[in-house]
Short mmCIF file of C-alpha atoms in Angstrom, two decimals:
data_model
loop_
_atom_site.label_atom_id
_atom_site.label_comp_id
_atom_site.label_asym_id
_atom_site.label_seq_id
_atom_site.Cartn_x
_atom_site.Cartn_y
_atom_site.Cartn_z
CA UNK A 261 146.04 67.82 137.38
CA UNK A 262 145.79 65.17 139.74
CA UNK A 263 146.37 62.04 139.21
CA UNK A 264 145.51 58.88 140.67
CA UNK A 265 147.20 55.77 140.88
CA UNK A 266 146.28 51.92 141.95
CA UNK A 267 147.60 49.39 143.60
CA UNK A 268 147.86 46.29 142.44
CA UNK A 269 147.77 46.03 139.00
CA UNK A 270 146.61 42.15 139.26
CA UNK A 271 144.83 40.65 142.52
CA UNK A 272 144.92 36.81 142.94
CA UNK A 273 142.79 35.53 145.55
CA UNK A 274 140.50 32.49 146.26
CA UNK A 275 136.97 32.72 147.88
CA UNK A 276 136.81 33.86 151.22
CA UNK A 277 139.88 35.96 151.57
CA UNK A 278 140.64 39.40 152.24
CA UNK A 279 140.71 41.85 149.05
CA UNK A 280 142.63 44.91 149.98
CA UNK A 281 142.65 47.57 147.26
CA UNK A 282 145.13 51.02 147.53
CA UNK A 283 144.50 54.19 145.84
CA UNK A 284 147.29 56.96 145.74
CA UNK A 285 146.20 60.51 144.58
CA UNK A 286 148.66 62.90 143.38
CA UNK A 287 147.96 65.62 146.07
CA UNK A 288 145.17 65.69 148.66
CA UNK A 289 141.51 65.05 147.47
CA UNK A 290 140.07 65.45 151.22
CA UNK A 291 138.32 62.51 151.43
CA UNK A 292 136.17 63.03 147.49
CA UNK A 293 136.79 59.74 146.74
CA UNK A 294 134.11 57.05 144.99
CA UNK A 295 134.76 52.96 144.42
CA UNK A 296 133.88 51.08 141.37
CA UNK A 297 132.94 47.66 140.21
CA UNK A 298 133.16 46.77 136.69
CA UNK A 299 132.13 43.33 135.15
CA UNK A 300 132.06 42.72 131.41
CA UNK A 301 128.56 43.31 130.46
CA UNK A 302 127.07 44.49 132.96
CA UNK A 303 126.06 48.06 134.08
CA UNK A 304 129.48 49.43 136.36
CA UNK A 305 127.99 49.53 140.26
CA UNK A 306 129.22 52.69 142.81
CA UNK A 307 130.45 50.74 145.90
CA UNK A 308 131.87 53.55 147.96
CA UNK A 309 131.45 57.37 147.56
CA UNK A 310 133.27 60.34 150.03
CA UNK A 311 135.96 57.40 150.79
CA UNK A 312 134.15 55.52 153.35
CA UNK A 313 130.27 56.17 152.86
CA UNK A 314 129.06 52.68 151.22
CA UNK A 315 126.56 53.50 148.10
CA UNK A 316 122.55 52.01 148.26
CA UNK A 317 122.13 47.85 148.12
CA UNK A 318 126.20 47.32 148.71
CA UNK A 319 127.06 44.32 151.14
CA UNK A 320 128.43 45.15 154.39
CA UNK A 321 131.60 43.24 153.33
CA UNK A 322 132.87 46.01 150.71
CA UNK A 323 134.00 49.09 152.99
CA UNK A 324 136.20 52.16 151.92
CA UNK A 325 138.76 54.19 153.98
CA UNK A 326 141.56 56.45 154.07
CA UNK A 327 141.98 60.25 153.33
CA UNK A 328 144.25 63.38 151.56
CA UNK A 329 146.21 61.12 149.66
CA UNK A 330 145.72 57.28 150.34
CA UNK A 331 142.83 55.24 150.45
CA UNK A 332 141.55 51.34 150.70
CA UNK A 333 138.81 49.44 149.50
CA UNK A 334 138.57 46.04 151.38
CA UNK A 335 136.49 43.27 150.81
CA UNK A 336 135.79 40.98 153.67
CA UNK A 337 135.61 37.74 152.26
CA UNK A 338 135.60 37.42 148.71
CA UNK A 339 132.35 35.95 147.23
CA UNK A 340 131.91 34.67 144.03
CA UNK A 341 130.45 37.36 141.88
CA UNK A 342 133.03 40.24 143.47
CA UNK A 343 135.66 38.54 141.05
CA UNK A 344 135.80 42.14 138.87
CA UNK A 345 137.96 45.02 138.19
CA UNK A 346 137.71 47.49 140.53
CA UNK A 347 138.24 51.52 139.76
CA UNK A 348 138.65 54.68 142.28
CA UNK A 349 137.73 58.37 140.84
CA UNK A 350 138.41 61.68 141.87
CA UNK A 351 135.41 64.05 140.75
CA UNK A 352 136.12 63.38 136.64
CA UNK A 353 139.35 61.62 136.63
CA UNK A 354 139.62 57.71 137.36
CA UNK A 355 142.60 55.31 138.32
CA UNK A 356 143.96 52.78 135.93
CA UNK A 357 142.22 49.80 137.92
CA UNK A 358 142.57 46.71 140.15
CA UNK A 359 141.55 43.15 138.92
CA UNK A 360 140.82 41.04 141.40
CA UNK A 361 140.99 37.30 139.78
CA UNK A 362 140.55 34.16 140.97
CA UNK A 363 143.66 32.41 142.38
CA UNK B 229 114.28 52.20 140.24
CA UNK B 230 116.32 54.64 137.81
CA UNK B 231 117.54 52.84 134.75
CA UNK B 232 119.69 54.00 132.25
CA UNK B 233 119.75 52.20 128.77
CA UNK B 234 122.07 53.49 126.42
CA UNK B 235 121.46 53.22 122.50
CA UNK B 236 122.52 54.09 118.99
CA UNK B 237 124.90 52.59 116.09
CA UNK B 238 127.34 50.19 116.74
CA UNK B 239 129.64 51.10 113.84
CA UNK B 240 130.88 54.10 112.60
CA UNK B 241 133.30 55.23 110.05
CA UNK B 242 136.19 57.10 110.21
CA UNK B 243 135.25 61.37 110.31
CA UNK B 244 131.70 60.88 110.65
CA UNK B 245 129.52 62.00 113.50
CA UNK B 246 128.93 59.24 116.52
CA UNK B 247 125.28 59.92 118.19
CA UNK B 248 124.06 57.89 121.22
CA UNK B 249 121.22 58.50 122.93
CA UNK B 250 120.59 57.70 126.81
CA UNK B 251 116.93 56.82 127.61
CA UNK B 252 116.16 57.67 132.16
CA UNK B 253 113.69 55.20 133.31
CA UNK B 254 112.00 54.58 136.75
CA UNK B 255 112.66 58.55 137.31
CA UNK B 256 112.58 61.74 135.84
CA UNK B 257 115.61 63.53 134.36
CA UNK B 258 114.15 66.67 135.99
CA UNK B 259 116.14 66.16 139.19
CA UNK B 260 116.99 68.86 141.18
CA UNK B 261 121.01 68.54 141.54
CA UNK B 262 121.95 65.97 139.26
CA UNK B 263 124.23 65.88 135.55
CA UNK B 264 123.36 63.36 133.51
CA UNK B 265 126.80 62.22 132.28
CA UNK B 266 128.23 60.13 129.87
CA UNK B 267 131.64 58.00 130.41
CA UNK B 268 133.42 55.53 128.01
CA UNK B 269 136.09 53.00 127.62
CA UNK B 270 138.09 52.22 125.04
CA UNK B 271 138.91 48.33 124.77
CA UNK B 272 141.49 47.19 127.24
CA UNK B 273 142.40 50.86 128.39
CA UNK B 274 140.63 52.65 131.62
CA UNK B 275 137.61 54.91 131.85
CA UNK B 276 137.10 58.16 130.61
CA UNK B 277 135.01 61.01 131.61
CA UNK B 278 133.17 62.45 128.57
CA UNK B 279 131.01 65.31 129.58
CA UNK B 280 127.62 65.89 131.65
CA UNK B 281 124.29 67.98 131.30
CA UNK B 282 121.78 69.80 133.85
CA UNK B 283 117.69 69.46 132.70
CA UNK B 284 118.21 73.17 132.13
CA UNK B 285 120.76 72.65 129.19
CA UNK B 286 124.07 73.87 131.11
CA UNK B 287 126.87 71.45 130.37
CA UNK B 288 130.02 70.78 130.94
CA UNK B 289 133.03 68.70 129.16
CA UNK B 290 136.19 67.36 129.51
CA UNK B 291 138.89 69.47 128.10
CA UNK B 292 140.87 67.18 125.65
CA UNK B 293 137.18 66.69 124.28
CA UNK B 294 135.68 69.73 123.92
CA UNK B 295 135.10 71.25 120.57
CA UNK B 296 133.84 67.93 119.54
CA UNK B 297 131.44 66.77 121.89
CA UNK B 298 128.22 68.01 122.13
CA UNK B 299 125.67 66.69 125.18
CA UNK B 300 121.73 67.55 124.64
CA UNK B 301 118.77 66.97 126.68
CA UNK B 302 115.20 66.20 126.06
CA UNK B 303 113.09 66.60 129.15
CA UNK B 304 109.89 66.04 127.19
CA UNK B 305 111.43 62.11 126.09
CA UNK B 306 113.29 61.92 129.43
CA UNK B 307 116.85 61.09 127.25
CA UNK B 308 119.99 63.04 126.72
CA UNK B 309 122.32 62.33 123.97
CA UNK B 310 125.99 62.58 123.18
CA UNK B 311 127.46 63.82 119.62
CA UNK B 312 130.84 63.36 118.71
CA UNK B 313 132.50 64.69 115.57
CA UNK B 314 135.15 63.76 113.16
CA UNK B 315 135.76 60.25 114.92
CA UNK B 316 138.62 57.97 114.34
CA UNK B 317 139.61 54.69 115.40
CA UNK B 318 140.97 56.23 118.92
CA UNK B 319 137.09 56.86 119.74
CA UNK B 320 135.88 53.14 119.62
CA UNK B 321 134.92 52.40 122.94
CA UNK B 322 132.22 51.04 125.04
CA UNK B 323 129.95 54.30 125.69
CA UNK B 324 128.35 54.14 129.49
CA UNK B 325 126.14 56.80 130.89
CA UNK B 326 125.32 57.67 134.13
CA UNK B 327 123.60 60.20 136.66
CA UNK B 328 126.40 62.55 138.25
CA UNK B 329 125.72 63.58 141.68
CA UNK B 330 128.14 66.98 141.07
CA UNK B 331 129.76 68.99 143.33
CA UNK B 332 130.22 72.71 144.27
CA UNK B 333 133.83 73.90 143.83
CA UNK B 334 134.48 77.76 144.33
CA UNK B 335 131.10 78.36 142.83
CA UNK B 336 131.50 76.33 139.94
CA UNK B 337 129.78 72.41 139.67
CA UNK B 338 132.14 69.61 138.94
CA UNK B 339 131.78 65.81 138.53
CA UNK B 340 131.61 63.94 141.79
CA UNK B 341 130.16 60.61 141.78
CA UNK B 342 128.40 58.42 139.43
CA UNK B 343 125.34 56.29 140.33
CA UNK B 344 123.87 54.56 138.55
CA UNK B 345 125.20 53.78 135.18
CA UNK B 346 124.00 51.91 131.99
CA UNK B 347 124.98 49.22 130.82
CA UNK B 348 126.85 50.40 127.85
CA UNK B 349 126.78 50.28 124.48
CA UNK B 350 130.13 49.20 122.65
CA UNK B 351 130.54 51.45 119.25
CA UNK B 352 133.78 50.51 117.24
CA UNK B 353 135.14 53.06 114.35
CA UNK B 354 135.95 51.86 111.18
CA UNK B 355 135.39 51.78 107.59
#
């Protein structure tokens, strides 16, 4: 079964950096690969689908990348409300998750 | 704009049958190509993939659940629901579910990507 894998565990930034988010699959998943935003609360939001495609009413700033086994999310310049944790999935099977907090 | 709103019990004890119900908004569930899924997460651990449903009834699971989930739909309510036997305290979670855009895979459909979700609905397991 594949698995998936994130990197890192724990993302400190302040506003206005540069977020860059790694996810390692076990063997190749072509590029079937979808993004995630979860905030306590609230309903979790698909950022990127097929690795690089961004999903309906998602800021230019979020953008997806990457193929077979490694891919990025990146986010521009962090704004306020994209403090989250952050997931990647592979058809049923998700990573363990990135939290991006505020440094 | 579709909106899923889960709902159902917030506590349940130990063996007994957990039932949540997922009411579709703003759309129908008779969709041409979508599962209508459900995903949870247990508190402080990552997300799970529970199962999904067609409009015509076919379903599908994850393995290290199956045999004690059960997904239904009701077209005529626009809702599916989720059953899950003979919980314990390793099925508290917060229960999330969400419209599966699946994928073809040597003739068989399989989970792709989820969008949207609900909000969720957190039920713990005790007595």
């Amino acid at each position: 079964e594949i698995v998936l894998t994130q990197s890192p565990a724990t993302l400190s930034l302040s506003p206005g950096e540069r977020a860059t988010l790694s996810c390692r699959a076990s063997q190749s998943v072509s590029s079937y690969l979808g993004w995630y935003q979860l905030k306590l609360g609230q309903a979790p939001r698909l950022l990127i689908y097929d690795a690089s495609n961004r999903a309906t009413g998602i800021p230019a700033r979020f953008s997806g990348s990457g193929s077979g086994t490694d891919f990025t999310l990146t986010i521009s310049s962090l704004e306020p409300e994209d403090f989250a944790v952050y997931y990647c999935q592979y058809r049923s099977i998700f990573g363990p998750g990135t939290k991006v907090d505020i440094k | 704009q579709l909106q899923l709103q889960e709902s159902g019990p917030g506590l349940v004890k130990p063996s007994e049958t957990l039932s949540l119900t997922c009411i579709v908004s703003g759309g129908s569930i008779i969709s041409s190509g979508y599962y209508w899924d459900w995903i949870r997460q247990p508190p402080g651990k990552g997300l799970e993939w529970i199962g999904g449903i067609y409009y015509s009834g076919t379903s599908y699971y994850n393995p290290s659940l199956e045999g004690r989930v059960t997904i239904t739909v009701d077209t005529s309510r626009n809702q599916f629901s989720l059953k899950v036997n003979s919980v314990t305290a390793a099925d508290t979670a917060v229960y999330y579910c969400a419209r599966d855009h699946p994928i073809s895979v040597g003739g068989a459909v399989r989970a792709n990507w989820f969008d949207p979700w609900g909000q969720g609905t957190l039920v713990s397991v005790s007595s």
